[in-house]
XYZ file of N, CA, C and O in Angstrom:
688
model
N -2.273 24.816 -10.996
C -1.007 24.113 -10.879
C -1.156 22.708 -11.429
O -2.124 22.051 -11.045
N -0.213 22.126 -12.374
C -0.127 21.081 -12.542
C 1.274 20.026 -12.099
O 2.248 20.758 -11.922
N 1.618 18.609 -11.887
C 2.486 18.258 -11.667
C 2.708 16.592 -12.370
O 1.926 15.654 -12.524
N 3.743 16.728 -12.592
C 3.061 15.342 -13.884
C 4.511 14.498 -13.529
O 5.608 15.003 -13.766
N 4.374 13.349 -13.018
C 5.064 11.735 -12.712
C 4.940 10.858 -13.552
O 3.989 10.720 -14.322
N 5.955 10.157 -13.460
C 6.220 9.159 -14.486
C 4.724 8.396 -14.792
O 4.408 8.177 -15.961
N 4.003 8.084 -13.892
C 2.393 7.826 -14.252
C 1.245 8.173 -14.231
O 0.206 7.674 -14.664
N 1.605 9.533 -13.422
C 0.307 10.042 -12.885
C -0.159 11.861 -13.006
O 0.388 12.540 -12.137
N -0.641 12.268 -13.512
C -1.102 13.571 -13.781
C -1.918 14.375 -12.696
O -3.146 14.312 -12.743
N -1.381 15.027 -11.849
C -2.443 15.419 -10.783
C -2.528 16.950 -11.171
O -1.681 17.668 -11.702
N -3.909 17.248 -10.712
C -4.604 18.582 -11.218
C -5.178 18.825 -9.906
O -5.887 18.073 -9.238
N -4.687 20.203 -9.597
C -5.495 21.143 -8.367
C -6.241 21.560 -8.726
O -6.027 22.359 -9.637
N -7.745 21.320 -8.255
C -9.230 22.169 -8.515
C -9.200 22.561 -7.383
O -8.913 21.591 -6.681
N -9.339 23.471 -6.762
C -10.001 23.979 -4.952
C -11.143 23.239 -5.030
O -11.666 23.210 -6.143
N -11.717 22.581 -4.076
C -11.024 22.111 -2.874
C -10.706 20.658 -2.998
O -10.539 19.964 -1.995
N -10.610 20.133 -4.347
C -10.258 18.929 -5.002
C -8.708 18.807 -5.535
O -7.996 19.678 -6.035
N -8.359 17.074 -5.183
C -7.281 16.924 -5.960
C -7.321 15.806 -6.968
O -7.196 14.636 -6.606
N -7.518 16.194 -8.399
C -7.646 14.660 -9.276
C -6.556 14.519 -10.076
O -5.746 15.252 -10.644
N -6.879 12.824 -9.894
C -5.278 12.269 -10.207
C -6.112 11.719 -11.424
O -7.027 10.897 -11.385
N -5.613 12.325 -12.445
C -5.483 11.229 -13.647
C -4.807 10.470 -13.912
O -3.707 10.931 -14.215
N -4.899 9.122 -13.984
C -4.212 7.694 -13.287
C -3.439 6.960 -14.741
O -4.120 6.133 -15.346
N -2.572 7.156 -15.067
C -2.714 6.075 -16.584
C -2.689 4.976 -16.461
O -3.073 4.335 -17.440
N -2.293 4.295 -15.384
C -2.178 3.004 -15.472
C -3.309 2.093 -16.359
O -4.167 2.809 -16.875
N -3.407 1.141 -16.533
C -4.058 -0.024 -16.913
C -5.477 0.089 -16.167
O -5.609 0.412 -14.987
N -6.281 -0.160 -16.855
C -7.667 0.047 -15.175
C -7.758 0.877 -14.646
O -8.334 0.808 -13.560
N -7.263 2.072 -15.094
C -7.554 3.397 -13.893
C -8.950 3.864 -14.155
O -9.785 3.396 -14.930
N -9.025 4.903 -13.330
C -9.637 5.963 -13.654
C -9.237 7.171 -13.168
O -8.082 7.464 -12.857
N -10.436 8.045 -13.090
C -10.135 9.338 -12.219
C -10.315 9.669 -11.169
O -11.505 9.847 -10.911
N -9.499 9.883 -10.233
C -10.001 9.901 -8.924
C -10.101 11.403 -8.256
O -9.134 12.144 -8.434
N -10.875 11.737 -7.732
C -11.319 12.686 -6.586
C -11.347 12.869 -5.514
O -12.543 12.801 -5.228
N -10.529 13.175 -4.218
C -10.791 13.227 -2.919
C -10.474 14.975 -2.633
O -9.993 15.862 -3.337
N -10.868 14.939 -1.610
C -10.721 15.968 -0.195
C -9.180 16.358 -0.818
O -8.500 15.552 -1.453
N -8.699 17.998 -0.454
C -7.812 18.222 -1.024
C -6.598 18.173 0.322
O -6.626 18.685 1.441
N -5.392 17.168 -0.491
C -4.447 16.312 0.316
C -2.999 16.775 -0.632
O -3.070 17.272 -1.757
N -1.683 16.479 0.124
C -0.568 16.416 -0.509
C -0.492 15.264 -1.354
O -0.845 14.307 -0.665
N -0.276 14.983 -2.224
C -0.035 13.877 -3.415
C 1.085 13.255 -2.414
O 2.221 13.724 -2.486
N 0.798 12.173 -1.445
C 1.773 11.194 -1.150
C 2.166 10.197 -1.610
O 1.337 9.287 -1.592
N 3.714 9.826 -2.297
C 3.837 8.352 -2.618
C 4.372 7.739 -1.567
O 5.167 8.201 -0.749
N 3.874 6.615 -1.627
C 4.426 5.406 -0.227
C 4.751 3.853 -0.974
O 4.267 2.972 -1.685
N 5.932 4.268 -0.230
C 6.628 3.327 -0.456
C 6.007 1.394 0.338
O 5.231 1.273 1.285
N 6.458 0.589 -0.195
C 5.627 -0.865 -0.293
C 5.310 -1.440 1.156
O 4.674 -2.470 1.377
N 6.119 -0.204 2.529
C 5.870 -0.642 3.951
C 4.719 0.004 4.571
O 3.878 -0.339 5.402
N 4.953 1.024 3.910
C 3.818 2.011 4.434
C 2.525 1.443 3.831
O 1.634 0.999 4.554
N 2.424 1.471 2.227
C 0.960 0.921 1.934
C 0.948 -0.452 2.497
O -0.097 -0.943 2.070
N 1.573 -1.349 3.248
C 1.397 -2.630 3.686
C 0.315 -2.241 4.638
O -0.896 -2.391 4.473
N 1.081 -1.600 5.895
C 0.710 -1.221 7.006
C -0.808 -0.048 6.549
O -1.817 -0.313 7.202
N -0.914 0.804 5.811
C -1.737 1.332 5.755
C -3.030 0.166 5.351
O -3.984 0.098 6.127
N -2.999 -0.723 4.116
C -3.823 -1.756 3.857
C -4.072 -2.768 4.207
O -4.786 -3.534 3.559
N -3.224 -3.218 6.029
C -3.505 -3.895 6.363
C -3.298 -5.097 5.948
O -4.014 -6.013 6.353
N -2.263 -5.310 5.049
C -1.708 -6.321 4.189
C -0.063 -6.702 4.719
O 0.601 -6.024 5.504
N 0.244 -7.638 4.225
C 1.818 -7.861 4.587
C 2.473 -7.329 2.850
O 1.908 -7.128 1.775
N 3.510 -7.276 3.182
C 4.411 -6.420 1.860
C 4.303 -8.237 0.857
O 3.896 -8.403 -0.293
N 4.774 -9.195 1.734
C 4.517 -10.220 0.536
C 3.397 -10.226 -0.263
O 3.296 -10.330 -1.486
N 2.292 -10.058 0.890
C 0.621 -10.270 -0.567
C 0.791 -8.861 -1.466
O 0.142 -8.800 -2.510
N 1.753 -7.587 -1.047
C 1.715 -6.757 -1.842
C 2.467 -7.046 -3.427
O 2.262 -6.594 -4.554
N 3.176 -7.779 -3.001
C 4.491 -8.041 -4.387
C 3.596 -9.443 -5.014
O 3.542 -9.482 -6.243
N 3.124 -10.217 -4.501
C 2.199 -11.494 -4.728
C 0.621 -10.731 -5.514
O -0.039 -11.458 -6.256
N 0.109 -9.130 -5.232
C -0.989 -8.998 -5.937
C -0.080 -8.124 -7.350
O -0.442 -7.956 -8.515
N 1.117 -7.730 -6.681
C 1.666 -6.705 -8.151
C 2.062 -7.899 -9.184
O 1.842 -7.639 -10.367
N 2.748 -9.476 -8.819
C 3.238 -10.403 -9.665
C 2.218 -10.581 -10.859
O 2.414 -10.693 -12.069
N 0.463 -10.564 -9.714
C -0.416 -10.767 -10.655
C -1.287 -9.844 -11.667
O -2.228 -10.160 -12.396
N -0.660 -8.620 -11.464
C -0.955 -7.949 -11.907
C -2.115 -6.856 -11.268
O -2.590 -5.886 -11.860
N -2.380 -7.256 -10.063
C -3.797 -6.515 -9.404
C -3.304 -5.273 -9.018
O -4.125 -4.363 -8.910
N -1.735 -4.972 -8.710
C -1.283 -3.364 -8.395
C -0.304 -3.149 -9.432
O 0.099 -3.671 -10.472
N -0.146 -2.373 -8.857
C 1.079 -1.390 -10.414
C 1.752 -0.269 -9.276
O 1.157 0.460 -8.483
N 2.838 -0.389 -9.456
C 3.493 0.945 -8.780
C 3.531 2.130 -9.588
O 3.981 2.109 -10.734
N 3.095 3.119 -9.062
C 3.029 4.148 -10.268
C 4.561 4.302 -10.364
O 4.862 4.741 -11.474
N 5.469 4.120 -9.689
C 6.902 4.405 -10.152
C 7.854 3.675 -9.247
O 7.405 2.951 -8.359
N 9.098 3.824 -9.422
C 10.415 3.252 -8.716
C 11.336 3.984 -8.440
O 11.986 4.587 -9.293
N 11.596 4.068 -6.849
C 12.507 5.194 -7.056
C 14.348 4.887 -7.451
O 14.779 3.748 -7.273
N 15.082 5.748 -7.858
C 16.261 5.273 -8.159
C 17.051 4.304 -7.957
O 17.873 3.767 -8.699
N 16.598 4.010 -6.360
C 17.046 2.991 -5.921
C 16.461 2.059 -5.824
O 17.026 1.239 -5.100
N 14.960 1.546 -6.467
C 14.657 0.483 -6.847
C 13.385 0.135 -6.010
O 12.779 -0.919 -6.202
N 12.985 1.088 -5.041
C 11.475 1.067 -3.899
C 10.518 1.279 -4.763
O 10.287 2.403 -5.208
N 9.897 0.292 -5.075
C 8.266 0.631 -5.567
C 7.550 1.939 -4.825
O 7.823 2.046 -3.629
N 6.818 2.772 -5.294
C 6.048 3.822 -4.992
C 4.779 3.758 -5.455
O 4.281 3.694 -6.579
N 4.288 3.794 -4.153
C 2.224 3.473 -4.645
C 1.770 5.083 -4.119
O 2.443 5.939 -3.546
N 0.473 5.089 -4.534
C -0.307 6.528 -4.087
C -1.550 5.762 -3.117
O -1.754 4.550 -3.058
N -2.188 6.683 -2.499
C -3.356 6.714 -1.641
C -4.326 5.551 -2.127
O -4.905 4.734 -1.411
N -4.370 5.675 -3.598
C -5.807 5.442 -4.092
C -5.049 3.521 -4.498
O -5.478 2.723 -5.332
N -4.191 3.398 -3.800
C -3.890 1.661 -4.033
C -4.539 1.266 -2.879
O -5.186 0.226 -2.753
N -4.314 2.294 -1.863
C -5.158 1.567 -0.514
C -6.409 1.324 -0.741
O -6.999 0.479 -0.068
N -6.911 1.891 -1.546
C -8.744 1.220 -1.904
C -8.369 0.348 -2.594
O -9.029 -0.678 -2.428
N -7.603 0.270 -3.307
C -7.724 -0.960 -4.535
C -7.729 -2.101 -3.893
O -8.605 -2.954 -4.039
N -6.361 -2.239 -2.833
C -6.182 -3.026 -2.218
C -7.310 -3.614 -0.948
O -7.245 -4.745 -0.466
N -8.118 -2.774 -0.638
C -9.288 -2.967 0.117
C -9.754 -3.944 -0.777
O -9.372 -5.115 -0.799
N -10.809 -3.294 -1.706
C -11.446 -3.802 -2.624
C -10.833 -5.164 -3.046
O -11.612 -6.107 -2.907
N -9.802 -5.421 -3.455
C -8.982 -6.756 -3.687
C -8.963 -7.735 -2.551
O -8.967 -8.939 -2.807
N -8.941 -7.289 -1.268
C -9.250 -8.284 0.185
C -10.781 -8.452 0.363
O -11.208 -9.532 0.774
N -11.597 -7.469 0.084
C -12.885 -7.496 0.243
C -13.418 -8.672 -1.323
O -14.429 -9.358 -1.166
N -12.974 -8.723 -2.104
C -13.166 -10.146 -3.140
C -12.959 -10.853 -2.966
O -13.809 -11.739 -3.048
N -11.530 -11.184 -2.524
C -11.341 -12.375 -1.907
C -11.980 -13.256 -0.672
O -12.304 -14.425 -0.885
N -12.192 -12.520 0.930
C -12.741 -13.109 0.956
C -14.403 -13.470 0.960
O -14.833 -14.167 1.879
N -15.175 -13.055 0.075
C -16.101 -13.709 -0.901
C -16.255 -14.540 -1.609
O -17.315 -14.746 -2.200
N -14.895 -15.432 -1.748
C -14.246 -16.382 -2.784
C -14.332 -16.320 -3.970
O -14.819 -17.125 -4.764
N -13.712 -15.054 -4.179
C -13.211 -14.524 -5.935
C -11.928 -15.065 -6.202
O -11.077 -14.613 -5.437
N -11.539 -15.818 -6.968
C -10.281 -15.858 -7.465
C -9.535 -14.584 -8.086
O -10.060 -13.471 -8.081
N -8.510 -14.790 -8.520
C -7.393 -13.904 -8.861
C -8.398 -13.433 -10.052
O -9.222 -12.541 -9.852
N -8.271 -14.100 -11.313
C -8.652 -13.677 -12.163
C -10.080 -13.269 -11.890
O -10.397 -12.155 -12.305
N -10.640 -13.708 -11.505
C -11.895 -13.268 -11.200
C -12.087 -11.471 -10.847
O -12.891 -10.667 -11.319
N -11.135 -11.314 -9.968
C -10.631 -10.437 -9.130
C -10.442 -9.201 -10.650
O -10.990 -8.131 -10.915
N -9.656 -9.829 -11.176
C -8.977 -8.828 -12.004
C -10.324 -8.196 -13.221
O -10.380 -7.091 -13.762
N -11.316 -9.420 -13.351
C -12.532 -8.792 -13.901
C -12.836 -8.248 -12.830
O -12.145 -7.258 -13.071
N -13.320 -7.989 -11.725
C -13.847 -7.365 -10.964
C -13.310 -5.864 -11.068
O -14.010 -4.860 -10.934
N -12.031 -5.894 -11.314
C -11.393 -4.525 -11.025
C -11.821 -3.677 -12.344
O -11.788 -2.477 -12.616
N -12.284 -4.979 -13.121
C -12.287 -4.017 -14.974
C -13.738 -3.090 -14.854
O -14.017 -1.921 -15.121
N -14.559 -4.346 -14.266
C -15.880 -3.689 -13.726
C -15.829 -2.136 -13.129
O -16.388 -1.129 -13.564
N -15.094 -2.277 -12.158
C -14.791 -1.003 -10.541
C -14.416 -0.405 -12.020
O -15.317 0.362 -12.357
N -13.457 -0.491 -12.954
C -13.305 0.858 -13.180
C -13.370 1.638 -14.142
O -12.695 2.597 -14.515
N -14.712 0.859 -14.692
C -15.267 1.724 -16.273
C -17.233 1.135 -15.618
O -18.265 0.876 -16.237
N -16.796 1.164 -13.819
C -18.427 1.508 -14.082
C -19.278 2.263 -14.526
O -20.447 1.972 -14.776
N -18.646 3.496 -14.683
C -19.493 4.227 -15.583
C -20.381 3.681 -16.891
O -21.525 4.063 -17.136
N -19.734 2.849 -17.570
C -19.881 2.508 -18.780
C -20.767 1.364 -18.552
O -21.719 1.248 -19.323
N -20.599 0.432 -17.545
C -21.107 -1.078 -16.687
C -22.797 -0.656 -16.269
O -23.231 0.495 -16.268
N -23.433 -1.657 -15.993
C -24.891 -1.119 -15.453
C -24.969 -2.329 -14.326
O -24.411 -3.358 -14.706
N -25.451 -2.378 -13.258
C -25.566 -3.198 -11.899
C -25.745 -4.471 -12.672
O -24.996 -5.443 -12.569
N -26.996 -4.376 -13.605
C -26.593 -5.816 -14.410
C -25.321 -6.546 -14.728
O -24.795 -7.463 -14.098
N -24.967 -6.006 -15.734
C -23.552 -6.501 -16.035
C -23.031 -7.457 -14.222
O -22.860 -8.675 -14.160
N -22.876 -6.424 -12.912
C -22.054 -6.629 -11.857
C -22.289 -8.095 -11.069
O -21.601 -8.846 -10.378
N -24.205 -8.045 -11.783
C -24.997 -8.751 -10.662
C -24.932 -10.214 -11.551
O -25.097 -11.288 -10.972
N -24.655 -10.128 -13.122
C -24.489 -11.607 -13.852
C -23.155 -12.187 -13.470
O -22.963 -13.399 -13.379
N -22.008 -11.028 -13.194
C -20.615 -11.449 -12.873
C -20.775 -12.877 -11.603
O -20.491 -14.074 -11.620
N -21.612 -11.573 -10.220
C -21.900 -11.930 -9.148
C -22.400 -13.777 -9.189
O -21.850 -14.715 -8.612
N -23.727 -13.787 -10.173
C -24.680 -14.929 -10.190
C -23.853 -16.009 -10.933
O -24.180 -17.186 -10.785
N -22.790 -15.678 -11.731
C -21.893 -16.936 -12.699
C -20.993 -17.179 -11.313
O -20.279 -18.177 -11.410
N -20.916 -16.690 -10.438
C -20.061 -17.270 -9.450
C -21.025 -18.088 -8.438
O -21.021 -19.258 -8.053
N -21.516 -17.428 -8.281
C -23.183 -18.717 -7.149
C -23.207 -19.672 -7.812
O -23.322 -20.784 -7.297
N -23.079 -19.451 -9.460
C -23.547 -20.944 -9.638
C -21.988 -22.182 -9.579
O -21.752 -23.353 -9.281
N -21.357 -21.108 -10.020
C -19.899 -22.311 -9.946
C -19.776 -22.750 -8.468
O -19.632 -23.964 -8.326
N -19.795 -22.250 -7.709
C -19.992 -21.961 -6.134
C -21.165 -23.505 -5.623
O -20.945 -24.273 -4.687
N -22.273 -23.549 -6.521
C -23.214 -24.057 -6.290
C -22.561 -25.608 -6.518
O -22.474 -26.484 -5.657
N -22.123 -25.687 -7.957
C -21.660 -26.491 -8.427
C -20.346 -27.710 -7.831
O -20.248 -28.938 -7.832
N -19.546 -26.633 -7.394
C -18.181 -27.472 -6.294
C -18.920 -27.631 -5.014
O -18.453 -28.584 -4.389
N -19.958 -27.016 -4.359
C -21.022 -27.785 -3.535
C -21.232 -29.303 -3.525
O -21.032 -30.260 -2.778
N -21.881 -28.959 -5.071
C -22.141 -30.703 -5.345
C -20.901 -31.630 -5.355
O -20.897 -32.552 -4.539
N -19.950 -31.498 -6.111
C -18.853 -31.806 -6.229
C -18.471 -32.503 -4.316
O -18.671 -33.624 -3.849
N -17.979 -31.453 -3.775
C -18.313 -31.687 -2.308
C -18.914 -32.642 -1.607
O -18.361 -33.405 -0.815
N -20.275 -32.601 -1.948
C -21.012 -33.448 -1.273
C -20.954 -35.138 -1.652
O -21.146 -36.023 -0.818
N -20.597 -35.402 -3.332
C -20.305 -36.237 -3.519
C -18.716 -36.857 -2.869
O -18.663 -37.943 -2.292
N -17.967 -36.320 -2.997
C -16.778 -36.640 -2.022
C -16.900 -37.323 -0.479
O -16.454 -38.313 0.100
N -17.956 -35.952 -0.114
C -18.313 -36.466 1.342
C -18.668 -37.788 1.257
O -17.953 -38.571 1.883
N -19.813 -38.337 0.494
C -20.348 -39.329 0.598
C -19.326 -40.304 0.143
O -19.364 -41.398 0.706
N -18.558 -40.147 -0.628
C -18.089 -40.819 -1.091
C -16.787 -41.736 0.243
O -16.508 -42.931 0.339
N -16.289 -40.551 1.042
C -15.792 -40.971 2.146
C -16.515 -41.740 3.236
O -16.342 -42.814 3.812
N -17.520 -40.608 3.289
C -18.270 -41.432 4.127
C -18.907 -43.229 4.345
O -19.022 -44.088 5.219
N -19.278 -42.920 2.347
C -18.801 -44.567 2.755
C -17.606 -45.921 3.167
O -17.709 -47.065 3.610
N -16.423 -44.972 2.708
C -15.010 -45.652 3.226
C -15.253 -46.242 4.545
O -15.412 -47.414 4.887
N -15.239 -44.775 5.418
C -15.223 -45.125 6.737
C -16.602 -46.207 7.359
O -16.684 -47.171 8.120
N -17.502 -45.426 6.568
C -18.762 -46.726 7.753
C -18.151 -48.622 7.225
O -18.585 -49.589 7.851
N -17.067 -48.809 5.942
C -17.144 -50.248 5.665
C -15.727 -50.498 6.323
O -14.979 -51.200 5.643
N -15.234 -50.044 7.528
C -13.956 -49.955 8.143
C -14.751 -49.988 9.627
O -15.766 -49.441 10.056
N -13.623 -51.044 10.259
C -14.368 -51.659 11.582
C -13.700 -50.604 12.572
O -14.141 -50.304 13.682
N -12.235 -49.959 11.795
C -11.880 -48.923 12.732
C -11.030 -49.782 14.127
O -10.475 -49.087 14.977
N -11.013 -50.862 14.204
C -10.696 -51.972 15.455
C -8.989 -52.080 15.347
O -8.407 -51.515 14.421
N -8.257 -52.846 16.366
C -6.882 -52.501 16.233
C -6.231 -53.741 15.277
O -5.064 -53.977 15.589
N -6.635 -54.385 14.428
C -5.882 -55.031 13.563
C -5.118 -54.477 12.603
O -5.453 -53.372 12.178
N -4.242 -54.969 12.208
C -2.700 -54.184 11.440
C -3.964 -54.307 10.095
O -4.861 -55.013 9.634
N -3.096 -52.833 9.908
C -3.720 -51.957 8.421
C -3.630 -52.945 7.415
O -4.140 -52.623 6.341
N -3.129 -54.030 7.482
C -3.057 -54.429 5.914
C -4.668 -55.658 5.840
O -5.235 -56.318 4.970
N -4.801 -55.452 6.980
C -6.591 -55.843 6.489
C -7.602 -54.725 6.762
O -8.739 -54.849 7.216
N -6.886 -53.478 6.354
C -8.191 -52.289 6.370
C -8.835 -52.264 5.364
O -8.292 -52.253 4.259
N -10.055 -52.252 5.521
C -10.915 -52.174 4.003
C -10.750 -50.554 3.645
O -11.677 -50.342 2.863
N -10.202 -49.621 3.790
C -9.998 -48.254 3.281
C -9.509 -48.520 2.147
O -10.030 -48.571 1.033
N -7.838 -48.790 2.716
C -7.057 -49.322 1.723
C -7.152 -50.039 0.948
O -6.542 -49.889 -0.110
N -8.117 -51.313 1.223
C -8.053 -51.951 0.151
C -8.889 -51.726 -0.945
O -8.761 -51.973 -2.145
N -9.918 -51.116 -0.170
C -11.231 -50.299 -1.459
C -10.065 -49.430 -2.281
O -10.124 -49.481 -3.509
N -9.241 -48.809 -1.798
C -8.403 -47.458 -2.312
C -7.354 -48.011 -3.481
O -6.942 -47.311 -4.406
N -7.109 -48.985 -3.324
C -5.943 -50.224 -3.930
C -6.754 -50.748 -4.649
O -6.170 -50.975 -5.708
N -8.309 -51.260 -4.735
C -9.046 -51.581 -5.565
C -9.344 -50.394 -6.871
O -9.126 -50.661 -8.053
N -9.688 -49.532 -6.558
C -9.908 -48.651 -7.440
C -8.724 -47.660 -8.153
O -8.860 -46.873 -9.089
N -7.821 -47.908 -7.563
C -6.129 -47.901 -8.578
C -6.034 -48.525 -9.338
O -5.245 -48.045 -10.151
N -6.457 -49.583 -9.678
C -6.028 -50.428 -10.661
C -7.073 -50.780 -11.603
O -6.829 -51.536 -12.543
């Protein structure tokens, strides 16, 4: 049996169901043999543990795709967005950015083709940027830190705070 949607090609093998995916970034997927459910943008919220805004906020950016719309205009996702969407919360918080994110997904889905290398240089160019706004950081800190230790902190009116006036010094 075959059954073919505006995006998606599903093929019955016993005791398999694979969806050949066209979207952008797909691949092929394989699970346990299930009814081909589409769910609509409340259900995959609630199934992914997401609110429907970060759902329309990851589709703006391109990280989901509805495989279709129904007449009346409801986005329709399948099963296999709920991993995506895992996978997309599980990057984040790791502190992947969006785009980052969206290489990540290119990775997930021509690993075949990818070798742990490739995953683990992605991984290490982020430690080091990571490493880097560290420093960044720490100079700030200090940099406050010295504000406050040359501030008596005492109750005289602000316009003899040395914050400000260091802050008013270096404006101009």
């Amino acid at each position: 049996r075959h059954s073919k949607s505006q995006e998606c090609l599903t093929s019955v093998v016993e005791p398999f169901v694979i969806r050949l995916d066209s979207r952008l970034y797909s691949k092929v997927y394989s699970i346990p043999m299930e009814p081909f459910k589409m769910l609509k943008i409340g259900e995959l919220a609630s199934l992914a543990g997401v609110s429907r805004d970060t759902l329309r906020f990851y589709e703006k950016h391109g990280l989901i795709i509805p495989n279709q719309r129904t007449e009346s205009g409801y986005r329709l996702y399948s099963n296999v967005d709920v991993e995506r969407i895992s996978f997309i919360v599980s990057a984040k918080e790791v502190g992947f950015t969006l785009n980052e994110i969206h290489q990540l997904l290119e990775l997930e889905v021509t690993k075949d083709k990818k070798s742990c290398q490739d995953v683990k240089e992605f991984v290490d160019n982020k430690i080091t940027i990571v490493n880097q706004r560290l420093l960044e950081i720490e100079k700030i800190k200090h940099s406050l830190q010295t504000l406050s230790d040359a501030c008596c902190g005492g109750d005289e009116p602000a316009t003899q705070c040395t914050i400000l006036g260091a802050l008013n010094e270096q404006a101009r």
